[in-house]
Short mmCIF file of N, CA and C in Angstrom, two decimals:
data_model
loop_
_atom_site.label_atom_id
_atom_site.label_comp_id
_atom_site.label_asym_id
_atom_site.label_seq_id
_atom_site.Cartn_x
_atom_site.Cartn_y
_atom_site.Cartn_z
N UNK A 1 1.74 -11.59 52.31
CA UNK A 1 2.74 -12.20 51.47
C UNK A 1 2.12 -12.81 50.22
N UNK A 2 0.94 -13.43 50.36
CA UNK A 2 0.28 -14.06 49.21
C UNK A 2 -0.17 -13.02 48.19
N UNK A 3 -0.53 -11.83 48.65
CA UNK A 3 -0.97 -10.77 47.74
C UNK A 3 0.17 -10.35 46.82
N UNK A 4 1.35 -10.19 47.34
CA UNK A 4 2.48 -9.77 46.51
C UNK A 4 2.86 -10.86 45.50
N UNK A 5 2.70 -12.13 45.86
CA UNK A 5 2.97 -13.21 44.91
C UNK A 5 1.95 -13.20 43.78
N UNK A 6 0.70 -12.95 44.15
CA UNK A 6 -0.35 -12.88 43.13
C UNK A 6 -0.10 -11.72 42.17
N UNK A 7 0.30 -10.59 42.73
CA UNK A 7 0.59 -9.43 41.88
C UNK A 7 1.77 -9.74 40.97
N UNK A 8 2.81 -10.34 41.52
CA UNK A 8 3.98 -10.69 40.72
C UNK A 8 3.61 -11.69 39.63
N UNK A 9 2.78 -12.67 39.98
CA UNK A 9 2.35 -13.66 38.97
C UNK A 9 1.51 -13.01 37.89
N UNK A 10 0.62 -12.10 38.30
CA UNK A 10 -0.22 -11.40 37.33
C UNK A 10 0.62 -10.54 36.40
N UNK A 11 1.61 -9.85 36.95
CA UNK A 11 2.49 -9.02 36.13
C UNK A 11 3.32 -9.88 35.17
N UNK A 12 3.80 -11.00 35.63
CA UNK A 12 4.57 -11.89 34.77
C UNK A 12 3.70 -12.44 33.64
N UNK A 13 2.47 -12.83 33.96
CA UNK A 13 1.56 -13.34 32.93
C UNK A 13 1.22 -12.26 31.91
N UNK A 14 1.01 -11.04 32.39
CA UNK A 14 0.71 -9.93 31.49
C UNK A 14 1.89 -9.65 30.56
N UNK A 15 3.10 -9.65 31.11
CA UNK A 15 4.29 -9.41 30.29
C UNK A 15 4.47 -10.51 29.25
N UNK A 16 4.24 -11.75 29.64
CA UNK A 16 4.35 -12.87 28.71
C UNK A 16 3.33 -12.77 27.59
N UNK A 17 2.10 -12.43 27.95
CA UNK A 17 1.04 -12.27 26.96
C UNK A 17 1.36 -11.13 26.00
N UNK A 18 1.84 -10.01 26.53
CA UNK A 18 2.17 -8.85 25.69
C UNK A 18 3.30 -9.17 24.73
N UNK A 19 4.28 -9.94 25.17
CA UNK A 19 5.39 -10.26 24.28
C UNK A 19 4.98 -11.23 23.17
N UNK A 20 3.93 -12.00 23.40
CA UNK A 20 3.45 -12.95 22.38
C UNK A 20 2.63 -12.27 21.30
N UNK A 21 2.07 -11.10 21.60
CA UNK A 21 1.24 -10.38 20.63
C UNK A 21 2.10 -9.56 19.70
N UNK A 22 1.60 -9.28 18.52
CA UNK A 22 2.33 -8.50 17.54
C UNK A 22 1.84 -7.06 17.57
N UNK A 23 2.61 -6.21 18.18
CA UNK A 23 2.28 -4.79 18.24
C UNK A 23 3.22 -4.02 17.34
N UNK A 24 2.87 -2.80 17.02
CA UNK A 24 3.76 -1.96 16.25
C UNK A 24 3.08 -1.41 15.03
N UNK A 25 3.79 -0.54 14.34
CA UNK A 25 3.22 0.09 13.15
C UNK A 25 3.15 -0.88 11.98
N UNK A 26 2.32 -0.55 10.98
CA UNK A 26 2.27 -1.41 9.79
C UNK A 26 3.62 -1.38 9.08
N UNK A 27 3.87 -2.33 8.21
CA UNK A 27 5.15 -2.36 7.50
C UNK A 27 5.33 -1.10 6.66
N UNK A 28 6.58 -0.72 6.47
CA UNK A 28 6.88 0.55 5.81
C UNK A 28 7.46 0.34 4.41
N UNK A 29 7.15 1.28 3.52
CA UNK A 29 7.74 1.30 2.18
C UNK A 29 9.04 2.10 2.18
N UNK A 30 9.38 2.69 3.31
CA UNK A 30 10.60 3.48 3.45
C UNK A 30 10.39 4.58 4.47
N UNK A 31 11.47 5.07 5.04
CA UNK A 31 11.39 6.07 6.10
C UNK A 31 10.66 7.34 5.68
N UNK A 32 10.86 7.76 4.44
CA UNK A 32 10.27 9.02 3.98
C UNK A 32 9.08 8.82 3.06
N UNK A 33 8.58 7.57 2.97
CA UNK A 33 7.49 7.28 2.04
C UNK A 33 6.21 7.13 2.84
N UNK A 34 5.25 7.98 2.54
CA UNK A 34 3.97 7.96 3.24
C UNK A 34 3.45 9.38 3.32
N UNK A 35 2.23 9.51 3.75
CA UNK A 35 1.64 10.84 3.88
C UNK A 35 1.18 11.39 2.56
N UNK A 36 1.43 12.67 2.36
CA UNK A 36 0.94 13.40 1.19
C UNK A 36 1.87 13.23 0.00
N UNK A 37 1.28 12.96 -1.15
CA UNK A 37 2.05 12.81 -2.38
C UNK A 37 2.53 14.17 -2.88
N UNK A 38 3.68 14.17 -3.53
CA UNK A 38 4.28 15.38 -4.09
C UNK A 38 3.69 15.63 -5.48
N UNK A 39 2.76 16.57 -5.57
CA UNK A 39 2.08 16.84 -6.84
C UNK A 39 3.00 17.50 -7.87
N UNK A 40 4.02 18.21 -7.42
CA UNK A 40 4.95 18.86 -8.36
C UNK A 40 5.75 17.79 -9.11
N UNK A 41 6.25 16.80 -8.38
CA UNK A 41 7.01 15.71 -9.02
C UNK A 41 6.07 14.87 -9.89
N UNK A 42 4.84 14.61 -9.40
CA UNK A 42 3.87 13.89 -10.22
C UNK A 42 3.68 14.60 -11.56
N UNK A 43 3.42 15.90 -11.51
CA UNK A 43 3.18 16.67 -12.74
C UNK A 43 4.40 16.72 -13.66
N UNK A 44 5.59 16.57 -13.09
CA UNK A 44 6.82 16.56 -13.88
C UNK A 44 6.90 15.31 -14.75
N UNK A 45 6.41 14.16 -14.25
CA UNK A 45 6.58 12.89 -14.94
C UNK A 45 5.32 12.30 -15.57
N UNK A 46 4.13 12.72 -15.10
CA UNK A 46 2.91 12.02 -15.51
C UNK A 46 1.81 12.97 -15.97
N UNK A 47 1.05 12.49 -16.98
CA UNK A 47 -0.18 13.18 -17.38
C UNK A 47 -1.35 12.69 -16.53
N UNK A 48 -1.36 11.36 -16.28
CA UNK A 48 -2.44 10.78 -15.48
C UNK A 48 -2.01 9.42 -14.95
N UNK A 49 -2.80 8.94 -13.96
CA UNK A 49 -2.54 7.65 -13.35
C UNK A 49 -3.84 7.18 -12.71
N UNK A 50 -4.17 5.88 -12.86
CA UNK A 50 -5.41 5.35 -12.27
C UNK A 50 -5.22 3.90 -11.88
N UNK A 51 -5.84 3.51 -10.76
CA UNK A 51 -5.88 2.11 -10.33
C UNK A 51 -7.15 1.50 -10.89
N UNK A 52 -7.02 0.42 -11.67
CA UNK A 52 -8.17 -0.18 -12.35
C UNK A 52 -8.14 -1.69 -12.24
N UNK A 53 -9.28 -2.29 -12.52
CA UNK A 53 -9.39 -3.74 -12.67
C UNK A 53 -8.87 -4.10 -14.05
N UNK A 54 -8.02 -5.12 -14.12
CA UNK A 54 -7.50 -5.56 -15.41
C UNK A 54 -8.64 -6.04 -16.32
N UNK A 55 -9.61 -6.73 -15.74
CA UNK A 55 -10.71 -7.30 -16.53
C UNK A 55 -11.60 -6.24 -17.17
N UNK A 56 -11.86 -5.15 -16.44
CA UNK A 56 -12.80 -4.15 -16.94
C UNK A 56 -12.13 -2.87 -17.42
N UNK A 57 -10.90 -2.62 -16.95
CA UNK A 57 -10.25 -1.35 -17.28
C UNK A 57 -10.84 -0.17 -16.54
N UNK A 58 -11.69 -0.46 -15.56
CA UNK A 58 -12.39 0.59 -14.82
C UNK A 58 -11.90 0.68 -13.37
N UNK A 59 -11.99 1.88 -12.80
CA UNK A 59 -11.71 2.05 -11.38
C UNK A 59 -12.87 1.44 -10.60
N UNK A 60 -12.62 1.05 -9.39
CA UNK A 60 -13.67 0.51 -8.55
C UNK A 60 -14.52 1.62 -7.96
N UNK A 61 -15.73 1.30 -7.52
CA UNK A 61 -16.56 2.31 -6.88
C UNK A 61 -15.91 2.79 -5.59
N UNK A 62 -16.14 4.05 -5.24
CA UNK A 62 -15.54 4.62 -4.03
C UNK A 62 -16.25 4.10 -2.79
N UNK A 63 -15.47 3.74 -1.79
CA UNK A 63 -15.99 3.29 -0.51
C UNK A 63 -15.28 4.04 0.60
N UNK A 64 -15.49 3.60 1.83
CA UNK A 64 -14.86 4.25 2.98
C UNK A 64 -13.34 4.14 2.96
N UNK A 65 -12.82 3.09 2.33
CA UNK A 65 -11.38 2.84 2.32
C UNK A 65 -10.76 3.03 0.93
N UNK A 66 -11.41 3.83 0.09
CA UNK A 66 -10.91 4.06 -1.26
C UNK A 66 -11.69 3.23 -2.26
N UNK A 67 -11.07 2.96 -3.40
CA UNK A 67 -11.72 2.17 -4.45
C UNK A 67 -11.99 0.76 -3.96
N UNK A 68 -13.15 0.22 -4.34
CA UNK A 68 -13.56 -1.11 -3.93
C UNK A 68 -13.41 -2.08 -5.10
N UNK A 69 -12.78 -3.24 -4.81
CA UNK A 69 -12.62 -4.29 -5.82
C UNK A 69 -13.00 -5.62 -5.19
N UNK A 70 -13.34 -6.58 -6.03
CA UNK A 70 -13.63 -7.93 -5.53
C UNK A 70 -12.31 -8.63 -5.22
N UNK A 71 -12.36 -9.48 -4.19
CA UNK A 71 -11.19 -10.28 -3.87
C UNK A 71 -10.90 -11.15 -5.08
N UNK A 72 -9.66 -11.20 -5.49
CA UNK A 72 -9.27 -11.98 -6.66
C UNK A 72 -9.19 -11.17 -7.94
N UNK A 73 -9.74 -9.93 -7.95
CA UNK A 73 -9.59 -9.06 -9.13
C UNK A 73 -8.11 -8.79 -9.36
N UNK A 74 -7.67 -8.94 -10.60
CA UNK A 74 -6.31 -8.55 -10.96
C UNK A 74 -6.30 -7.04 -11.15
N UNK A 75 -5.48 -6.35 -10.39
CA UNK A 75 -5.43 -4.89 -10.44
C UNK A 75 -4.19 -4.43 -11.18
N UNK A 76 -4.30 -3.24 -11.76
CA UNK A 76 -3.17 -2.63 -12.45
C UNK A 76 -3.27 -1.12 -12.34
N UNK A 77 -2.12 -0.49 -12.47
CA UNK A 77 -2.07 0.97 -12.49
C UNK A 77 -1.86 1.37 -13.94
N UNK A 78 -2.80 2.15 -14.46
CA UNK A 78 -2.64 2.71 -15.80
C UNK A 78 -1.91 4.04 -15.66
N UNK A 79 -0.81 4.16 -16.39
CA UNK A 79 0.08 5.32 -16.25
C UNK A 79 0.29 5.95 -17.61
N UNK A 80 0.08 7.26 -17.70
CA UNK A 80 0.42 8.03 -18.90
C UNK A 80 1.62 8.89 -18.52
N UNK A 81 2.81 8.45 -18.96
CA UNK A 81 4.06 9.11 -18.60
C UNK A 81 4.46 10.16 -19.63
N UNK A 82 4.98 11.27 -19.13
CA UNK A 82 5.46 12.35 -20.02
C UNK A 82 6.81 12.01 -20.63
N UNK A 83 7.57 11.16 -19.94
CA UNK A 83 8.87 10.72 -20.43
C UNK A 83 9.19 9.39 -19.78
N UNK A 84 10.27 8.76 -20.20
CA UNK A 84 10.68 7.49 -19.59
C UNK A 84 10.99 7.73 -18.11
N UNK A 85 10.52 6.81 -17.26
CA UNK A 85 10.72 6.97 -15.82
C UNK A 85 10.59 5.61 -15.14
N UNK A 86 11.37 5.39 -14.10
CA UNK A 86 11.24 4.19 -13.28
C UNK A 86 10.22 4.48 -12.19
N UNK A 87 9.25 3.58 -12.06
CA UNK A 87 8.15 3.74 -11.10
C UNK A 87 8.16 2.56 -10.14
N UNK A 88 8.10 2.86 -8.86
CA UNK A 88 8.00 1.82 -7.82
C UNK A 88 6.59 1.83 -7.26
N UNK A 89 5.98 0.66 -7.15
CA UNK A 89 4.69 0.51 -6.50
C UNK A 89 4.91 -0.34 -5.25
N UNK A 90 4.58 0.23 -4.10
CA UNK A 90 4.73 -0.46 -2.83
C UNK A 90 3.35 -0.47 -2.18
N UNK A 91 2.85 -1.66 -1.85
CA UNK A 91 1.49 -1.79 -1.34
C UNK A 91 1.54 -2.23 0.12
N UNK A 92 0.99 -1.36 0.98
CA UNK A 92 0.95 -1.61 2.41
C UNK A 92 -0.46 -2.03 2.84
N UNK A 93 -0.58 -3.05 3.68
CA UNK A 93 -1.89 -3.36 4.25
C UNK A 93 -2.23 -2.30 5.30
N UNK A 94 -3.48 -1.87 5.34
CA UNK A 94 -3.89 -0.92 6.37
C UNK A 94 -4.85 -1.55 7.35
N UNK A 95 -5.25 -2.79 7.10
CA UNK A 95 -6.20 -3.48 7.99
C UNK A 95 -5.52 -4.59 8.77
N UNK A 96 -4.27 -4.42 9.06
CA UNK A 96 -3.53 -5.45 9.78
C UNK A 96 -2.57 -6.15 8.83
N UNK A 97 -1.80 -7.03 9.37
CA UNK A 97 -0.78 -7.69 8.57
C UNK A 97 0.55 -7.01 8.80
N UNK A 98 1.60 -7.77 8.74
CA UNK A 98 2.90 -7.20 9.04
C UNK A 98 3.89 -7.34 7.89
N UNK A 99 3.36 -7.55 6.67
CA UNK A 99 4.23 -7.68 5.51
C UNK A 99 3.74 -6.77 4.39
N UNK A 100 4.69 -6.23 3.65
CA UNK A 100 4.38 -5.47 2.45
C UNK A 100 3.72 -6.44 1.47
N UNK A 101 2.58 -6.07 0.91
CA UNK A 101 1.83 -6.95 0.01
C UNK A 101 2.44 -7.02 -1.39
N UNK A 102 3.18 -5.98 -1.79
CA UNK A 102 3.75 -5.90 -3.14
C UNK A 102 4.78 -4.79 -3.13
N UNK A 103 5.92 -5.01 -3.76
CA UNK A 103 6.95 -3.96 -3.85
C UNK A 103 7.81 -4.25 -5.06
N UNK A 104 7.54 -3.54 -6.17
CA UNK A 104 8.30 -3.73 -7.39
C UNK A 104 8.52 -2.39 -8.08
N UNK A 105 9.57 -2.35 -8.90
CA UNK A 105 9.88 -1.18 -9.71
C UNK A 105 9.87 -1.62 -11.17
N UNK A 106 9.24 -0.79 -12.02
CA UNK A 106 9.21 -1.06 -13.45
C UNK A 106 9.58 0.21 -14.20
N UNK A 107 10.18 0.02 -15.35
CA UNK A 107 10.51 1.15 -16.23
C UNK A 107 9.32 1.45 -17.12
N UNK A 108 8.90 2.69 -17.12
CA UNK A 108 7.79 3.14 -17.96
C UNK A 108 8.36 3.96 -19.12
N UNK A 109 7.78 3.78 -20.30
CA UNK A 109 8.18 4.58 -21.44
C UNK A 109 7.25 5.78 -21.56
N UNK A 110 7.61 6.71 -22.42
CA UNK A 110 6.74 7.85 -22.65
C UNK A 110 5.43 7.35 -23.25
N UNK A 111 4.30 7.90 -22.76
CA UNK A 111 2.99 7.51 -23.26
C UNK A 111 2.28 6.56 -22.31
N UNK A 112 1.25 5.85 -22.82
CA UNK A 112 0.47 4.94 -21.98
C UNK A 112 1.27 3.70 -21.56
N UNK A 113 1.13 3.32 -20.30
CA UNK A 113 1.79 2.15 -19.73
C UNK A 113 0.83 1.45 -18.78
N UNK A 114 1.11 0.17 -18.52
CA UNK A 114 0.34 -0.60 -17.54
C UNK A 114 1.33 -1.21 -16.55
N UNK A 115 1.04 -1.06 -15.28
CA UNK A 115 1.85 -1.63 -14.20
C UNK A 115 0.97 -2.62 -13.44
N UNK A 116 1.03 -3.93 -13.77
CA UNK A 116 0.20 -4.92 -13.08
C UNK A 116 0.68 -5.10 -11.64
N UNK A 117 -0.27 -5.11 -10.69
CA UNK A 117 0.08 -5.31 -9.28
C UNK A 117 -0.55 -6.56 -8.69
N UNK A 118 -1.47 -7.22 -9.40
CA UNK A 118 -2.00 -8.50 -8.98
C UNK A 118 -3.29 -8.44 -8.19
N UNK A 119 -3.61 -9.56 -7.55
CA UNK A 119 -4.83 -9.72 -6.75
C UNK A 119 -4.45 -9.77 -5.28
N UNK A 120 -5.40 -9.40 -4.41
CA UNK A 120 -5.12 -9.30 -2.99
C UNK A 120 -6.20 -9.96 -2.16
N UNK A 121 -5.79 -10.47 -1.01
CA UNK A 121 -6.74 -11.04 -0.05
C UNK A 121 -7.67 -9.95 0.45
N UNK A 122 -8.78 -10.37 1.04
CA UNK A 122 -9.74 -9.43 1.60
C UNK A 122 -9.03 -8.51 2.61
N UNK A 123 -9.27 -7.21 2.47
CA UNK A 123 -8.65 -6.25 3.38
C UNK A 123 -8.58 -4.87 2.77
N UNK A 124 -7.94 -3.96 3.49
CA UNK A 124 -7.73 -2.61 2.99
C UNK A 124 -6.23 -2.37 2.82
N UNK A 125 -5.89 -1.62 1.79
CA UNK A 125 -4.50 -1.41 1.40
C UNK A 125 -4.31 0.02 0.90
N UNK A 126 -3.05 0.41 0.77
CA UNK A 126 -2.73 1.65 0.07
C UNK A 126 -1.52 1.37 -0.83
N UNK A 127 -1.64 1.78 -2.08
CA UNK A 127 -0.51 1.69 -3.01
C UNK A 127 0.23 3.01 -2.94
N UNK A 128 1.51 2.93 -2.66
CA UNK A 128 2.40 4.09 -2.68
C UNK A 128 3.13 4.05 -4.02
N UNK A 129 2.91 5.04 -4.86
CA UNK A 129 3.61 5.13 -6.14
C UNK A 129 4.77 6.09 -5.93
N UNK A 130 5.98 5.61 -6.24
CA UNK A 130 7.20 6.31 -5.86
C UNK A 130 8.09 6.48 -7.09
N UNK A 131 8.66 7.68 -7.23
CA UNK A 131 9.67 7.96 -8.25
C UNK A 131 10.92 8.42 -7.50
N UNK A 132 12.02 7.71 -7.71
CA UNK A 132 13.22 8.00 -6.91
C UNK A 132 12.89 7.69 -5.45
N UNK A 133 13.03 8.66 -4.60
CA UNK A 133 12.64 8.52 -3.19
C UNK A 133 11.46 9.43 -2.87
N UNK A 134 10.66 9.76 -3.88
CA UNK A 134 9.55 10.70 -3.69
C UNK A 134 8.22 10.02 -3.94
N UNK A 135 7.32 10.14 -2.98
CA UNK A 135 5.96 9.64 -3.12
C UNK A 135 5.20 10.59 -4.05
N UNK A 136 4.66 10.03 -5.14
CA UNK A 136 3.95 10.87 -6.11
C UNK A 136 2.44 10.60 -6.15
N UNK A 137 1.99 9.45 -5.62
CA UNK A 137 0.56 9.13 -5.67
C UNK A 137 0.24 8.08 -4.62
N UNK A 138 -0.93 8.24 -3.98
CA UNK A 138 -1.48 7.24 -3.07
C UNK A 138 -2.77 6.71 -3.67
N UNK A 139 -2.93 5.39 -3.67
CA UNK A 139 -4.17 4.76 -4.11
C UNK A 139 -4.69 3.88 -2.98
N UNK A 140 -5.54 4.41 -2.11
CA UNK A 140 -6.17 3.54 -1.11
C UNK A 140 -7.21 2.67 -1.80
N UNK A 141 -7.31 1.39 -1.37
CA UNK A 141 -8.32 0.51 -1.95
C UNK A 141 -8.66 -0.61 -0.97
N UNK A 142 -9.78 -1.25 -1.23
CA UNK A 142 -10.21 -2.38 -0.41
C UNK A 142 -10.65 -3.52 -1.33
N UNK A 143 -10.44 -4.75 -0.87
CA UNK A 143 -10.94 -5.93 -1.57
C UNK A 143 -11.91 -6.65 -0.65
N UNK A 144 -12.99 -7.14 -1.23
CA UNK A 144 -14.01 -7.84 -0.43
C UNK A 144 -14.41 -9.14 -1.08
#
């Protein structure tokens, strides 16, 4: 009889512990946003796009998790648009966290544009660049 009580107590403790932990997928930028970017739509709207440090205007060195930047670096996406277009930047943490780090839409004019996305805590992230409901570019990056 004592064995079954111990098992029941152990199962109850395990269930309680599991419910207190945060499990599940990382936060989403949308049901259809993620994976491979649509290069045809990218080419329709853009000549080029780069994630850079605002201070230097340069991309970060490549690391295991994409471009590397210092924690506190102000980041921006440099965009050369072929025509006026609304661009959404949605930034997902990939190293944990359960909140979207940034999600804004800005109108870009034809020609060179800058889309400031700010500074981020230490971690790894991916910027999803979206036009309409189509993912056009992924920028994985890390801050240290």
